[in-house]
Structures are given as C-alpha cells and as structure tokens.
C-alpha cells in the first residue's frame, strides 16, 4: 500500500500559538454555543494539582471564559490532592462515587470514562495532573482546533520539539513505549495512525459524541484504544494534533514502562481479535514509520524492514546429505530428519 501522510500532517498539525488569541477563541466558542469541561484525573498529585487548578481557573475561566467546568476526578489519593484542588475552586469527585453501582476499578482510564457521565461539556479536555510547567496553552492549544474546525473531533497533544544537532538529526517522536511498542504495532496494522506524533500523550480534547460511543480500558491502554476505535469509526480525518512545546512531568522507570506496555498490549490484542486483523494469511506491512525533526519541522520517515525467515536447516537437502552422523547412543529417540525441531510440550 502506498501511503502518503504528509498532506494530512500539514493540515492537521497545529502549534498552540495559533490559538493564543483567547478573546477571539471565546467569542467563536460562544457563537457556536459550545460548552467545554476540563477533567484532571488524579492519584496523589498534591505537589502539582494546586498550580494547575489556579492557572486554569484564573486564566481560562475568570479572565477568558473558555472553560465552563474544571473537575478533578480522583482515584482515592491518600495525600492532600482533593483538599488542595477543592480549596483552589475545582469541582472534586471521587471516582468511586460516580456511578457507584457499577463497582470500583483502579486506573486512570476509569476516571476519564466517569468524566463523560459526570461532566456537562460538549467538549471534554483531559490534562494529566503531574505537569510541572503548566500553562493555559495545554488547554487552549487542544480545544482551539475543535472550535475553529467543525470537522475535527479528537485533538492529541505532542511536545518537546527537539533540536537538530550538528552531527545530524535527533530522531524524535514519543517516549520509549511509543517508539518501542506502539509505533511498530501501528506501522504493522494501522499505518495511518503513525501520523500521530505522540499517540500516548495524556492530554487531548474530544467531542462528547465521540467519547460516549467508545469503550474505555481502565488503565494505560486507554489512549491506544481511543486512537484505534475512533479511527475505525471515523478515519484519520477527524484527528488533529497540537504542538504544546515542552512538557515536564514525572519520569517513569523502565519497569513501570513494562507494566504500561503490558496493559497496552492487552488492549491492542483485543482489538486485533475484534477487528479480525490477524488471520493465518495476514500480510504484514514492512514499513516502519517514525518521526524525525528536520529544520525544526517534524518529518515522517519510512524504513523498510523485512524480517524474512529461513527454514530449519534439517529441511535442507544438501544439509541432510552431509550432516555428521551422531553416536548410536545419542541417536536413540531422535526424530527423523525433516520433522519439526521445536521442543514439544511436556
Ligand atoms: N498511575 C495511575 N495514575 C492515575 C490513576 N488515577 C489517576 N491517575 C492520574 O493519571 C495521570 C497520568 O498518570 P502518570 O502516572 O503520570 O502516567 P504517565 O504520564 O503516562 O507516565 C496522572 O495525573 C495521575 O495522577 C491511577 O489509578 N493510576
Ligand atoms: Mg505523567
């Protein structure tokens, strides 16, 4: 399949500065009669939640009424997260108290799902609570494309545009789990989704009509599931992505990334099954798509990687003819040449 994603990337990739005229943004939002809710999922985020709430409330509610609602949905923090968020004026909910008869699940995705029920906005914007360099752009950069483009429905954040080094271009894109797991999987089975620079970013703005019709993994699979399911319903055209410059947040250690990858794989494999994407004769794509930065621009690069396989040597005629004969004792119980050489189940 010949796939050219560059036109999509040009038209659907924004920089937050395009939406920095907040008076104009609010005017257009009000003209359309849209309402917008912010959801911040939390678990023990007392260090960062206060500043997030203060900045969004003062800039995007009082000064420019872009947000109609600021909600913190908490997974049962044992620190002062809920108390601090409430003291700065957020609506604070315990995830377990929303739709309580459906039982309690632990994980970020659970809170994002409960937000659809609890919050009122036509658009919901999700922002992680552990961002250390918070700024109003995290919100207006994501809702801006939805306000100005009625055909867009799902806007993802990306960040950390890296610099081109003198010895070449530093390859970039997402974090480690994105580059090692999600991008190769998308390259194989959903090549168009490789146009999304950071598929696992925790910040996105979405229209309610989309959120209410897709399932939500409760843990780390939620972003991957969203991309696949929204893509299957609407195609790539409804997605957009916004460069939010730098984001500083907690860094996870490698073992935590393993847990994240494990959840993502479960989510992914379930979709492979549901969409019947893997059958005995599935042809794999051999193009891996990554991003690199060239002259300060993101550029999609393609690598053809074909992992061909050689058969077991004991199926090769020439090998069978010259194979050294082993000693009689060793020979007992051995399989005939040509039979599968993998160990059998015990
Ligand atoms: N890990 C985790 N995060 C949660 C949970 N509930 C809410 N969160 C919030 O989800 C957001 C993302 O979590 P984080 O650990 O930073 O994930 P990462 O940014 O993908 O590495 C943060 O705001 C957390 O406070 C939960 O049960 N587990
Ligand atoms: Mg984080």
XYZ file of C-alpha atoms and ligand atoms in Angstrom:
375
model
C 0.000 0.000 0.000
C 1.370 3.386 -0.957
C 0.635 5.730 1.877
C 1.357 9.436 1.881
C 0.659 11.000 5.218
C 2.475 14.269 4.630
C -0.595 16.151 3.419
C -2.527 15.008 6.480
C 0.333 16.049 8.753
C 0.488 19.515 7.162
C -3.233 20.149 7.520
C -3.913 18.504 10.875
C -0.860 19.533 12.902
C -1.064 22.817 14.803
C 1.062 24.899 17.098
C -0.548 26.208 20.276
C 0.415 29.790 19.407
C -2.229 29.770 16.662
C -4.914 29.762 19.346
C -3.378 32.227 21.783
C -5.902 34.976 20.995
C -8.216 33.886 23.782
C -10.763 36.647 23.325
C -11.319 35.542 19.729
C -11.408 31.870 20.755
C -14.035 32.503 23.433
C -16.087 34.589 21.029
C -16.169 31.761 18.481
C -16.939 29.204 21.194
C -19.887 31.308 22.363
C -21.120 31.929 18.834
C -21.411 28.157 18.413
C -23.000 27.724 21.827
C -20.339 25.196 22.846
C -19.546 24.259 26.418
C -16.169 22.893 27.472
C -15.239 20.820 30.531
C -11.751 20.161 31.834
C -11.092 16.819 33.519
C -7.907 16.260 35.522
C -7.506 12.628 36.683
C -5.502 12.366 39.893
C -3.814 9.924 42.201
C -1.606 11.531 44.845
C -0.677 14.711 42.970
C -0.561 17.213 45.859
C 2.657 18.778 44.533
C 1.282 19.871 41.156
C -2.522 19.905 41.290
C -2.835 23.267 43.067
C -0.950 25.209 40.440
C -2.827 23.528 37.601
C -6.195 24.436 39.078
C -5.142 28.007 39.904
C -3.800 28.729 36.440
C -6.715 27.218 34.542
C -9.294 28.798 36.806
C -7.849 32.309 36.727
C -6.855 32.449 33.050
C -9.407 30.207 31.338
C -12.473 30.720 33.485
C -12.326 34.141 35.144
C -10.273 36.120 32.630
C -11.402 34.352 29.474
C -14.418 32.062 29.967
C -13.125 29.265 27.751
C -13.814 26.564 30.347
C -17.265 26.049 31.809
C -16.150 23.477 34.316
C -12.904 22.369 35.984
C -13.155 18.923 37.534
C -10.660 16.789 39.369
C -11.600 13.111 39.345
C -9.557 11.338 41.970
C -8.653 7.667 42.355
C -8.592 7.784 46.159
C -5.462 9.825 46.865
C -4.013 9.386 50.336
C -2.255 12.748 50.243
C -3.872 16.233 50.170
C -4.760 16.212 46.457
C -8.541 16.526 46.860
C -8.317 19.115 49.617
C -5.907 21.324 47.652
C -7.878 21.044 44.407
C -11.099 21.987 46.189
C -9.500 24.890 48.012
C -8.496 26.426 44.682
C -12.002 26.054 43.341
C -12.067 22.838 41.304
C -15.083 20.531 41.435
C -13.628 17.467 43.110
C -15.050 13.966 42.715
C -14.002 10.598 43.991
C -14.054 8.288 41.017
C -15.587 5.532 43.144
C -18.573 7.746 43.942
C -19.540 8.309 40.322
C -21.871 5.527 39.088
C -21.076 3.608 42.299
C -23.348 0.673 41.496
C -21.053 -0.240 38.582
C -18.281 -1.080 41.030
C -14.857 0.390 41.532
C -11.946 -0.017 39.133
C -8.458 1.347 39.684
C -6.750 3.253 36.924
C -6.634 6.496 35.051
C -8.893 5.315 32.227
C -11.666 4.673 34.755
C -11.650 8.357 35.738
C -11.676 9.549 32.150
C -14.693 7.338 31.483
C -16.559 8.538 34.585
C -15.958 12.123 33.429
C -18.252 11.590 30.444
C -21.072 10.822 32.845
C -20.280 13.471 35.432
C -19.271 16.473 33.324
C -21.543 18.549 31.135
C -19.382 19.885 28.291
C -19.866 19.295 24.578
C -16.081 19.012 24.548
C -14.038 17.351 27.276
C -10.363 18.165 27.603
C -8.210 15.808 29.651
C -4.986 17.019 31.239
C -2.668 14.914 33.427
C -2.151 16.225 36.938
C 1.609 15.782 37.171
C 2.658 18.541 34.765
C 5.312 20.756 36.338
C 5.389 23.502 33.679
C 1.659 24.016 33.436
C 0.389 26.844 31.232
C -3.011 27.733 29.706
C -1.738 26.562 26.283
C -2.249 22.966 27.432
C -5.972 23.654 27.225
C -6.409 26.285 24.505
C -3.927 24.526 22.212
C -6.140 21.433 22.278
C -9.627 22.929 22.184
C -8.662 25.607 19.635
C -8.641 23.226 16.632
C -12.063 21.853 17.646
C -13.554 25.319 17.987
C -12.298 26.515 14.603
C -12.770 23.251 12.666
C -16.193 21.623 12.971
C -14.976 18.505 11.137
C -12.299 17.710 13.742
C -13.288 15.597 16.723
C -10.176 14.391 18.545
C -7.075 16.533 19.205
C -3.931 14.999 20.718
C -1.031 16.835 22.298
C 2.593 16.393 21.389
C 5.579 18.160 22.902
C 9.310 18.533 23.239
C 10.187 19.524 19.723
C 13.839 18.582 19.828
C 16.713 20.383 18.209
C 18.640 19.341 15.166
C 22.188 18.569 16.259
C 25.208 19.431 14.165
C 26.099 15.794 13.544
C 22.650 15.052 12.223
C 19.032 14.991 13.173
C 17.960 13.648 16.505
C 15.181 11.188 15.823
C 12.130 12.049 17.809
C 8.521 11.350 18.374
C 7.098 9.872 21.504
C 8.540 8.384 24.613
C 10.081 4.976 24.981
C 6.878 2.937 24.999
C 5.671 4.781 21.902
C 8.846 4.177 19.926
C 9.465 0.606 21.015
C 5.922 -0.730 21.130
C 3.112 1.431 19.777
C 4.763 2.814 16.667
C 5.908 -0.614 15.426
C 2.431 -2.052 16.123
C 0.685 0.810 14.326
C 3.159 0.508 11.448
C 2.159 -3.133 11.091
C -1.598 -2.911 11.489
C -2.772 0.731 11.399
C -0.200 2.533 9.238
C -2.226 5.751 9.039
C -2.128 6.135 12.813
C 1.652 6.532 12.633
C 0.924 10.140 11.564
C 0.145 10.866 15.194
C 3.399 12.024 16.699
C 2.735 11.108 20.324
C -0.053 8.540 20.474
C 0.363 8.045 24.235
C 0.259 11.672 25.333
C -2.106 12.147 28.274
C -3.581 15.430 27.029
C -6.386 15.522 24.480
C -9.648 17.333 23.725
C -12.548 15.324 22.340
C -16.150 15.929 21.365
C -18.678 14.189 23.590
C -20.368 12.481 20.636
C -17.120 10.530 20.146
C -16.349 9.768 23.783
C -19.781 8.385 24.522
C -19.599 5.680 21.857
C -16.215 4.070 22.545
C -15.116 1.637 25.258
C -12.519 2.721 27.824
C -9.735 0.457 29.106
C -9.386 1.457 32.729
C -5.593 1.588 32.786
C -2.745 2.543 30.488
C -4.361 1.096 27.367
C -6.874 3.914 27.177
C -5.021 6.191 24.739
C -4.149 3.354 22.362
C -7.734 2.092 22.427
C -9.099 5.550 21.680
C -6.923 6.026 18.636
C -7.793 2.643 17.164
C -11.511 2.798 17.905
C -12.038 6.397 16.778
C -10.006 5.656 13.661
C -12.150 2.610 12.893
C -15.331 4.684 13.176
C -14.299 7.966 11.529
C -10.910 7.533 9.847
C -7.881 9.755 10.228
C -9.697 12.903 9.086
C -11.270 13.664 12.486
C -7.922 13.701 14.310
C -5.650 16.659 14.843
C -2.529 17.228 16.930
C -1.100 20.272 18.620
C 2.477 21.083 19.480
C 2.461 22.281 23.089
C 6.234 22.826 23.191
C 7.758 21.366 26.316
C 6.038 19.270 28.920
C 7.815 18.378 32.122
C 6.291 15.541 34.117
C 7.248 12.560 36.249
C 9.605 10.190 34.540
C 8.833 6.515 34.837
C 11.492 3.900 35.421
C 11.913 1.053 32.953
C 9.977 -1.495 34.993
C 6.996 0.843 35.223
C 7.164 1.195 31.446
C 6.985 -2.596 31.222
C 3.714 -2.553 33.134
C 2.406 0.170 30.869
C 3.415 -1.811 27.785
C 1.719 -4.925 29.173
C -1.588 -3.075 29.538
C -1.268 -1.546 26.085
C -0.572 -4.952 24.541
C -3.708 -6.410 26.098
C -5.735 -3.530 24.706
C -4.140 -3.888 21.311
C -4.528 -7.647 21.017
C -8.170 -7.423 21.990
C -8.717 -5.094 19.062
C -6.770 -7.314 16.688
C -9.177 -10.059 17.636
C -12.346 -7.952 17.491
C -11.460 -6.445 14.124
C -10.179 -9.816 12.819
C -6.898 -8.287 11.793
C -4.751 -11.345 12.278
C -5.570 -14.447 10.261
C -3.226 -17.234 9.122
C -2.542 -15.434 5.846
C -2.237 -11.867 7.088
C 0.277 -9.917 5.044
C 2.404 -7.762 7.286
C 3.387 -4.291 6.259
C 7.161 -3.993 6.105
C 7.326 -0.215 6.506
C 8.167 1.224 9.907
C 7.167 4.876 10.232
C 8.924 7.167 12.677
C 9.327 10.906 13.075
C 12.463 12.940 12.872
C 12.995 16.650 13.085
C 14.390 18.448 10.073
C 14.860 22.205 10.019
C 12.663 22.449 13.085
C 9.846 20.562 11.362
C 8.561 17.134 12.128
C 9.043 14.804 9.209
C 7.774 11.289 8.785
C 10.471 8.836 7.798
C 9.906 5.347 6.483
C 12.145 2.335 6.828
C 11.575 -0.917 5.010
C 12.293 -3.691 7.460
C 11.551 -7.154 6.252
C 12.176 -9.911 8.738
C 12.464 -12.847 6.345
C 12.796 -16.337 7.750
C 14.955 -19.270 6.752
C 13.512 -22.749 7.380
C 15.105 -25.159 9.879
C 18.412 -26.410 8.489
C 17.264 -30.049 8.802
C 14.800 -29.442 5.967
C 17.588 -28.511 3.522
C 18.521 -31.422 1.244
C 22.192 -30.531 0.992
C 22.424 -30.347 4.758
C 20.747 -33.728 5.277
C 23.205 -35.326 2.826
C 26.301 -34.013 4.613
C 25.052 -33.935 8.183
C 27.563 -35.544 10.563
C 26.085 -38.790 11.923
C 25.926 -38.754 15.684
C 26.913 -41.615 18.018
C 24.376 -44.519 18.336
C 23.620 -43.732 21.985
C 22.693 -40.159 21.249
C 20.699 -41.214 18.238
C 18.081 -43.095 20.256
C 14.754 -41.330 20.479
C 15.768 -38.783 17.917
C 13.250 -37.635 15.412
C 13.604 -38.304 11.742
C 15.191 -35.619 9.607
C 12.653 -33.132 8.427
C 10.362 -33.334 11.412
C 9.778 -30.144 13.415
C 12.710 -29.324 15.577
C 10.899 -27.304 18.216
C 10.575 -28.913 21.644
C 7.218 -30.457 22.341
C 5.027 -29.529 25.278
C 5.734 -31.536 28.389
N -0.923 5.547 37.537
C -2.152 5.994 37.850
N -2.432 7.267 37.555
C -3.661 7.729 37.859
C -4.639 6.887 38.468
N -5.741 7.611 38.630
C -5.485 8.826 38.150
N -4.213 8.921 37.696
C -3.602 10.121 37.072
O -3.337 9.858 35.702
C -2.335 10.762 35.227
C -1.264 10.038 34.439
O -0.558 9.204 35.296
P 1.028 9.055 35.197
O 1.440 8.063 36.217
O 1.674 10.411 35.230
O 1.206 8.409 33.743
P 2.210 8.765 32.543
O 2.260 10.244 32.438
O 1.584 8.106 31.363
O 3.507 8.165 32.913
C -1.806 11.493 36.468
O -2.462 12.729 36.545
C -2.246 10.576 37.612
O -2.396 11.259 38.824
C -4.321 5.539 38.775
O -5.125 4.779 39.313
N -3.056 5.143 38.442
Mg 2.882 11.578 33.886
